[in-house]
CSV table of C-alpha atoms and ligand atoms in Angstrom, one decimal:
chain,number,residue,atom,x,y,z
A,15,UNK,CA,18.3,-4.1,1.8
A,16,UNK,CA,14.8,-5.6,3.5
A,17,UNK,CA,12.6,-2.9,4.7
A,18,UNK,CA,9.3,-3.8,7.0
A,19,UNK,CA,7.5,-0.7,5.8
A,20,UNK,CA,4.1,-0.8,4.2
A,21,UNK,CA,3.5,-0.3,0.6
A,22,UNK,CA,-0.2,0.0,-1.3
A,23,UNK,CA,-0.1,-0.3,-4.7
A,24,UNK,CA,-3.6,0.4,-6.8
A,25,UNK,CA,-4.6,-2.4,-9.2
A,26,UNK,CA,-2.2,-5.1,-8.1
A,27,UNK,CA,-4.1,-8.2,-9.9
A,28,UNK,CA,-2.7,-7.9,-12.6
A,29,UNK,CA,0.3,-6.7,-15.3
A,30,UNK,CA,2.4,-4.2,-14.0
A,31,UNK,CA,0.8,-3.7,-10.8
A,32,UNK,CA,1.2,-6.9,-9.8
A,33,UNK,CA,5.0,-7.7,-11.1
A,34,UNK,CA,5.1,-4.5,-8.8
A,35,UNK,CA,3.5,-5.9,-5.8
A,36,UNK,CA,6.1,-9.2,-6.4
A,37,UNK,CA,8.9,-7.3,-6.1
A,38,UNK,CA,8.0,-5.2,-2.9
A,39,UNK,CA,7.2,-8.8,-0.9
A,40,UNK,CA,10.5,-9.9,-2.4
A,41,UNK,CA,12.2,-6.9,-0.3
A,42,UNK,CA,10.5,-7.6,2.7
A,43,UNK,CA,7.9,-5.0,2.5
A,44,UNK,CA,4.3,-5.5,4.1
A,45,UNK,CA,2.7,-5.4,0.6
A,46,UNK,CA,-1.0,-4.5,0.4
A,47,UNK,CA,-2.7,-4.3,-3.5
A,48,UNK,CA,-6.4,-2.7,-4.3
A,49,UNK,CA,-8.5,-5.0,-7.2
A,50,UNK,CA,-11.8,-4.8,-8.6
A,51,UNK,CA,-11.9,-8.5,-9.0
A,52,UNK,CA,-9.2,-11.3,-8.3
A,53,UNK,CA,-6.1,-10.9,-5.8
A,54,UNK,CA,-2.4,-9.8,-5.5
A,55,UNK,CA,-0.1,-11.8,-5.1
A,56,UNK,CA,1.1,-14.8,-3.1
A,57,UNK,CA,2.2,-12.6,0.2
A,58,UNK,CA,-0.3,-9.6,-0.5
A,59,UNK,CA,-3.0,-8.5,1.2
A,60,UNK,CA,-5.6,-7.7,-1.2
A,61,UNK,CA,-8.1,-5.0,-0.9
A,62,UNK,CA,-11.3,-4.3,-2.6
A,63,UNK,CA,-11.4,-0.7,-4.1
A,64,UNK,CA,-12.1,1.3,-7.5
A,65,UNK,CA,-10.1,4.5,-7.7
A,66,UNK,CA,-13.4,6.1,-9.1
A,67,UNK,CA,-14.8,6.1,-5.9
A,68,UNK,CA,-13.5,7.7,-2.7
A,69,UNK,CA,-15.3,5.7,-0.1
A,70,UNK,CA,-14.3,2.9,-1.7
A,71,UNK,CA,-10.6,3.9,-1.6
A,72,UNK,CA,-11.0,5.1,2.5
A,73,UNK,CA,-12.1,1.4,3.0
A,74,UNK,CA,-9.5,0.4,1.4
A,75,UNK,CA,-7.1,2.3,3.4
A,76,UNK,CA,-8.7,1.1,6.7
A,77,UNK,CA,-8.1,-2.1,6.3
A,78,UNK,CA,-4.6,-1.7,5.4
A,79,UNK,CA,-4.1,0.7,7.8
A,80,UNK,CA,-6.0,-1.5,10.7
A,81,UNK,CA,-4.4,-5.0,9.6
A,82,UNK,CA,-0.5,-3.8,8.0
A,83,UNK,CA,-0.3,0.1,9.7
A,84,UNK,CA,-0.4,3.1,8.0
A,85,UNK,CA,0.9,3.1,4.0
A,86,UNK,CA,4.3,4.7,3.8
A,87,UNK,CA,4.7,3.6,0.0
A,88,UNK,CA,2.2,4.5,-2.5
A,89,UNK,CA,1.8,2.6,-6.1
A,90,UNK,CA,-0.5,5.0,-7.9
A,91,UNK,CA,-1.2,2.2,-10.5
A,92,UNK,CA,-4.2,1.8,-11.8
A,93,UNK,CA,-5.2,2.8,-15.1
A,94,UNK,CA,-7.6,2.1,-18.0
A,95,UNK,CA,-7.5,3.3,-22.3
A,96,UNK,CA,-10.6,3.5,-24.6
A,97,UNK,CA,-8.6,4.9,-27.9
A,98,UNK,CA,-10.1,6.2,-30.5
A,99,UNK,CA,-9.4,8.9,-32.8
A,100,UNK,CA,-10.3,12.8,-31.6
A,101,UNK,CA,-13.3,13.0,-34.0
A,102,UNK,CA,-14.5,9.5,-32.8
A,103,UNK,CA,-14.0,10.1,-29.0
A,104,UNK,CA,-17.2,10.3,-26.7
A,105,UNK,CA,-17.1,12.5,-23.9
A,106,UNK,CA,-17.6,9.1,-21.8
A,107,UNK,CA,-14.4,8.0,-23.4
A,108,UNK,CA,-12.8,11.2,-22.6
A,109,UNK,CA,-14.2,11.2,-19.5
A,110,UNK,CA,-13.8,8.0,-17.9
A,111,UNK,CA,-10.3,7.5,-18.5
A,112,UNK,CA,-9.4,11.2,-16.7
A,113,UNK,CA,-11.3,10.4,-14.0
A,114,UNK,CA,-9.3,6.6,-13.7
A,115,UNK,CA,-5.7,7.7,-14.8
A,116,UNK,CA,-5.9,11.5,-13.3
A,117,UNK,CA,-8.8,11.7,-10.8
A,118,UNK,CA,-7.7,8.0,-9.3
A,119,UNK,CA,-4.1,9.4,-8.6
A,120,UNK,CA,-5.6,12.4,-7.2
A,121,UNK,CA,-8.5,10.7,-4.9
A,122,UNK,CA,-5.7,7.8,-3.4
A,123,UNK,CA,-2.8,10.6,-3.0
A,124,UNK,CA,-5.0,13.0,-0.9
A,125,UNK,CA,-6.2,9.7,1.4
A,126,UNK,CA,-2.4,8.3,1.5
A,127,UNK,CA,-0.8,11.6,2.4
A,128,UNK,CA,-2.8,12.1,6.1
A,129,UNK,CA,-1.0,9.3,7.0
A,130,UNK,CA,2.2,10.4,5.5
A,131,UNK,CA,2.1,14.1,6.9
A,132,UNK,CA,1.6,12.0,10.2
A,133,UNK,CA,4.6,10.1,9.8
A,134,UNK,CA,6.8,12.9,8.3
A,135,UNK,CA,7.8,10.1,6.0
A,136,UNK,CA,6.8,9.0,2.6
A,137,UNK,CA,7.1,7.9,-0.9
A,138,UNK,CA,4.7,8.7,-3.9
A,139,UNK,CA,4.6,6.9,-7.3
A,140,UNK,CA,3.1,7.4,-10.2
A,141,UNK,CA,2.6,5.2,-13.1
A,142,UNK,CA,2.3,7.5,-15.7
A,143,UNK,CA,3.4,6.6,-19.6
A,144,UNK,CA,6.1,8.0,-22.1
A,145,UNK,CA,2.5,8.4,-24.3
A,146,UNK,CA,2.3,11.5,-21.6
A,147,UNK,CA,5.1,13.8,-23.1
A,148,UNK,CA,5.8,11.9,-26.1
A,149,UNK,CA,2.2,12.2,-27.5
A,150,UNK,CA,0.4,9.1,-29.1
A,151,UNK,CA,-2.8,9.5,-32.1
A,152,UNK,CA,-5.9,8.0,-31.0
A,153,UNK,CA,-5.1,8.7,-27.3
A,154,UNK,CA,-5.5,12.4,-26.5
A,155,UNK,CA,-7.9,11.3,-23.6
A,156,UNK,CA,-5.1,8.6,-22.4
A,157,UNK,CA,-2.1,10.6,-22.9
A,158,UNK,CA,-3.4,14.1,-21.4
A,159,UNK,CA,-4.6,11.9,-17.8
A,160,UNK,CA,-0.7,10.7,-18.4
A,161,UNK,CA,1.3,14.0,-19.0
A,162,UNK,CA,-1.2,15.5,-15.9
A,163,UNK,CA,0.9,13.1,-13.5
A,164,UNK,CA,3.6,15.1,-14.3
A,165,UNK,CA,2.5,18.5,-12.9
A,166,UNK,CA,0.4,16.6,-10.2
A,167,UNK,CA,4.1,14.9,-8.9
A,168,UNK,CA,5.5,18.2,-9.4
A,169,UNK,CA,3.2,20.5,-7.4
A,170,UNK,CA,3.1,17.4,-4.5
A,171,UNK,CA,6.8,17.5,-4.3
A,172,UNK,CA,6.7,21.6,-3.5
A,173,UNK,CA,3.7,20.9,-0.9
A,174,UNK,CA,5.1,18.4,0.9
A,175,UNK,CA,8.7,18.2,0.0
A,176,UNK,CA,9.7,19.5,3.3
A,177,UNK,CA,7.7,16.9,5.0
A,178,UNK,CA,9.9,13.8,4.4
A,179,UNK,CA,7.8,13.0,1.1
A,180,UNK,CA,9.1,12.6,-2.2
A,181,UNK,CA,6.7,12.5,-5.2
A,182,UNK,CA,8.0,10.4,-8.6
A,183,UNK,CA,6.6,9.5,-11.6
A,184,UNK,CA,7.7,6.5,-13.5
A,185,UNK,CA,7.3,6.4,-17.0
A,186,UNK,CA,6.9,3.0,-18.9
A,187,UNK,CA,7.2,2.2,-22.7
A,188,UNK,CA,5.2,-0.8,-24.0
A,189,UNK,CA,5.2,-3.1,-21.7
A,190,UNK,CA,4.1,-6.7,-22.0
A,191,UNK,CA,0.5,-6.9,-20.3
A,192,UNK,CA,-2.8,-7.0,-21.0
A,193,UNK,CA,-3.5,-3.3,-22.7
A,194,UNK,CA,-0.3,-3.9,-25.1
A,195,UNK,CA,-1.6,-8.2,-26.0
A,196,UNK,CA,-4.7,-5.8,-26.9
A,197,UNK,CA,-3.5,-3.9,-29.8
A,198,UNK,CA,-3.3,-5.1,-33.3
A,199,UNK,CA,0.0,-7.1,-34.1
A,200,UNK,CA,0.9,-4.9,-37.2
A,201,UNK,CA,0.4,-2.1,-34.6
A,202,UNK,CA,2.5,-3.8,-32.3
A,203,UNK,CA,5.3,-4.3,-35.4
A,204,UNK,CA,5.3,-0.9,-35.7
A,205,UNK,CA,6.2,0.0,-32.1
A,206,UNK,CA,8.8,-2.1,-31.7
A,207,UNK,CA,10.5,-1.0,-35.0
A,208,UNK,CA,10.5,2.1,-33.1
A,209,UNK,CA,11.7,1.4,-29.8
A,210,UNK,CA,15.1,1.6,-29.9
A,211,UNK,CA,15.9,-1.2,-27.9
A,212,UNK,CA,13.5,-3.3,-30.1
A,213,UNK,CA,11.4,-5.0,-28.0
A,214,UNK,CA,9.0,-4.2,-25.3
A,215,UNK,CA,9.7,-4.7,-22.0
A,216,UNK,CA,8.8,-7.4,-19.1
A,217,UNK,CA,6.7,-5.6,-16.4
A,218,UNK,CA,9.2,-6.5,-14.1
A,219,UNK,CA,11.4,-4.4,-15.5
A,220,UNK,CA,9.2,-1.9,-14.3
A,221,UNK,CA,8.9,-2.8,-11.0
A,222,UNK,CA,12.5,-3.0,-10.6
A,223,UNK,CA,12.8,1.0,-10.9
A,224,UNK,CA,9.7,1.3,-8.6
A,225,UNK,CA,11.0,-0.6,-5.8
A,226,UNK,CA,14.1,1.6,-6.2
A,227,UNK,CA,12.1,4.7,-6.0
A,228,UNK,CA,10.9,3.9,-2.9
A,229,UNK,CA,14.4,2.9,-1.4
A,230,UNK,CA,16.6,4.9,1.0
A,231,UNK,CA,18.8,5.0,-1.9
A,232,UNK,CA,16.2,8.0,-3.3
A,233,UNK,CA,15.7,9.7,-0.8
A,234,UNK,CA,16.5,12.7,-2.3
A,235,UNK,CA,14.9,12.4,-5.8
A,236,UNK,CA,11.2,14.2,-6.5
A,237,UNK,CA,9.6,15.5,-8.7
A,238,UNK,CA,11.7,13.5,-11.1
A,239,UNK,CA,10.0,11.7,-14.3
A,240,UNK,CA,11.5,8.4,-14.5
A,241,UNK,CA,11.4,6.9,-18.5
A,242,UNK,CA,11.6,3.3,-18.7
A,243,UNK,CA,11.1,2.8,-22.2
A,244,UNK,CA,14.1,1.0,-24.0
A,245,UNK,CA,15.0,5.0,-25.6
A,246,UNK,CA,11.5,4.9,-27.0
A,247,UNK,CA,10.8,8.9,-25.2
A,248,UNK,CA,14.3,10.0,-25.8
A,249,UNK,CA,14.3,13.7,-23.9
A,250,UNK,CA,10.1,13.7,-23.7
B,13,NAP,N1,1.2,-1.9,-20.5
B,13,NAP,C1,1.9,-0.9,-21.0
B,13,NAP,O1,2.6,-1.0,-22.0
B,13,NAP,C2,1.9,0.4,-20.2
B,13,NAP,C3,2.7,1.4,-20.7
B,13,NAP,C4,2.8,2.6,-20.1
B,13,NAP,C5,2.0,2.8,-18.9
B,13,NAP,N2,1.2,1.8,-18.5
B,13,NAP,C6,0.4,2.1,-17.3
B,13,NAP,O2,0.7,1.2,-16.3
B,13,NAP,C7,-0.4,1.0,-15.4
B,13,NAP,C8,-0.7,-0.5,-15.4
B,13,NAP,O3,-1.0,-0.9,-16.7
B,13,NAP,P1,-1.1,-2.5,-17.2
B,13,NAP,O4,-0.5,-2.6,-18.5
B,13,NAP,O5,-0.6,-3.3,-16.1
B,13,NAP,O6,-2.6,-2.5,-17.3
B,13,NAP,P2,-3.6,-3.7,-17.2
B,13,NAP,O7,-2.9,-5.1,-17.3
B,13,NAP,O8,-4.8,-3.4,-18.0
B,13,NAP,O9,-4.1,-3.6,-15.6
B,13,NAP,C9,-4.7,-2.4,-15.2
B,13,NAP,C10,-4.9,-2.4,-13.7
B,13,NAP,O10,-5.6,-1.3,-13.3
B,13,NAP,C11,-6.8,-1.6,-12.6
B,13,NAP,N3,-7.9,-0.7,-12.8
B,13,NAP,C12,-8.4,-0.2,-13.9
B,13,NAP,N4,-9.4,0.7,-13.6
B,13,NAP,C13,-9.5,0.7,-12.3
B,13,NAP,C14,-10.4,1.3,-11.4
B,13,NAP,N5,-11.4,2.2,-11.8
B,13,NAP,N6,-10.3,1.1,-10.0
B,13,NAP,C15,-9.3,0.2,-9.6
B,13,NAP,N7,-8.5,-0.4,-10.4
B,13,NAP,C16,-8.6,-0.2,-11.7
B,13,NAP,C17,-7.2,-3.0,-13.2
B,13,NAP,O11,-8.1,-3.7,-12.3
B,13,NAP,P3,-9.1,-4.7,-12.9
B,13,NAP,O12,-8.3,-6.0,-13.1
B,13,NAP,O13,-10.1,-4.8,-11.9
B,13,NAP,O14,-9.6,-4.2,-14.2
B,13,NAP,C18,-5.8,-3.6,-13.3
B,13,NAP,O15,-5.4,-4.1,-12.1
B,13,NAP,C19,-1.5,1.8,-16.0
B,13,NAP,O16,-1.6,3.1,-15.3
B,13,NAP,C20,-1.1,2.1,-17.5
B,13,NAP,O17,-1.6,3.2,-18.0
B,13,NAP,C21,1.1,0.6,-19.1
């Protein structure tokens, strides 16, 4: 079903963000994508912002909000990793991915929902990863920012639940971008021995349930954790 409403999605440039971003011009919706550096694609209006800074994010916003109207559908997106072992992690590296993964969601949610609670309509969701619940060595500052977006989606949905906006998080598996082309191959082996489907998975694939999220169709879905990991989670 094509839908004119408008959808932000944070780091849109590039891997899942982007195959996200594809698929909501696809369905018609006026697609708007934040990036640090490069653009969205074909069909997108790209915006300059870093979810580390709030001015940078209420820019953002007024220029989607000034040139597509108000954002109805939020992509919370963006994210970053710096693993490293406990012992080995720096409290920068600890740090810096919170404030991305966790603080990001938190700073674009609170400017996305004004307009939102205006509209008595809208649709929150965040990328979060099955690392979250399922746990993953040499990522206790990634996978604790990940299982946060949980309780974040959780405690939105009971705020403004009653307000016509639902609150989801999806969670991938590996997916075939940039952070997984990063990890050792032998690492990489390893993972997909694991993953019961045996393979990781196109970021489309990803999108696919995103777009979905924010459909009529689940309308009545919150709080909800959405696992789309080819049985990797399993219950987590
Ligand atoms: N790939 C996987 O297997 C996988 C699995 C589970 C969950 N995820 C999650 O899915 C999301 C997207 O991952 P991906 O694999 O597509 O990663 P990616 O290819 O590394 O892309 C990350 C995106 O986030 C943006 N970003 C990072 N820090 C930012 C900041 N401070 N401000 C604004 N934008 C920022 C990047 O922008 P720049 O281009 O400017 O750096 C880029 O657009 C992340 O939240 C990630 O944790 C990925």
């Amino acid at each position: 079903m094509s839908t004119e409403r408008v959808v932000l999605v944070t780091g849109g440039n590039r891997g899942i963000g982007r195959a996200i971003a594809e698929r909501f011009v696809a369905a018609g919706y006026r697609t708007a994508v934040t990036a640090r550096s490069g653009e969205g694609p074909e069909g997108t209006l790209t915006v300059r912002a870093d979810v580390t800074d709030a001015a940078s994010l209420d820019a953002a916003f007024t220029e989607v909000e000034k040139t597509l109207g108000p954002v109805e559908v939020l992509v919370a997106n963006a994210g970053i990793t710096k693993d490293t072992l406990l012992l080995r992690m720096t409290e920068d590296d600890f740090d810096s991915v919170v404030s991305t993964n966790l603080g990001g969601t938190f700073r674009v949610v609170k400017r996305a929902s004004k307009g939102m609670l205006r509209a008595k309509w809208g649709r929150v969701i965040l990328i979060s990863s099955v690392v979250g619940l399922y746990g993953s060595a040499g990522q206790i500052n990634y996978s604790s920012s990940k299982a946060a977006l949980v309780g974040f989606a959780r405690s939105l949905t009971r705020e403004l639940g009653a307000r016509g906006i639902t609150a989801n998080v999806v969670a991938p598996g590996f997916i075939e971008t940039d952070m997984t082309a990063a990890l050792p191959e032998e690492t990489q082996a390893e993972y997909k021995r694991n993953i019961p489907a045996g393979r990781f998975a196109s970021a489309d694939e990803v999108a696919g349930v995103v777009t979905w999220l924010a459909s009529d169709d689940a309308a009545y879905i919150s709080g909800a954790v959405i696992p789309v990991d080819g049985g990797l989670g399993m219950g987590h």
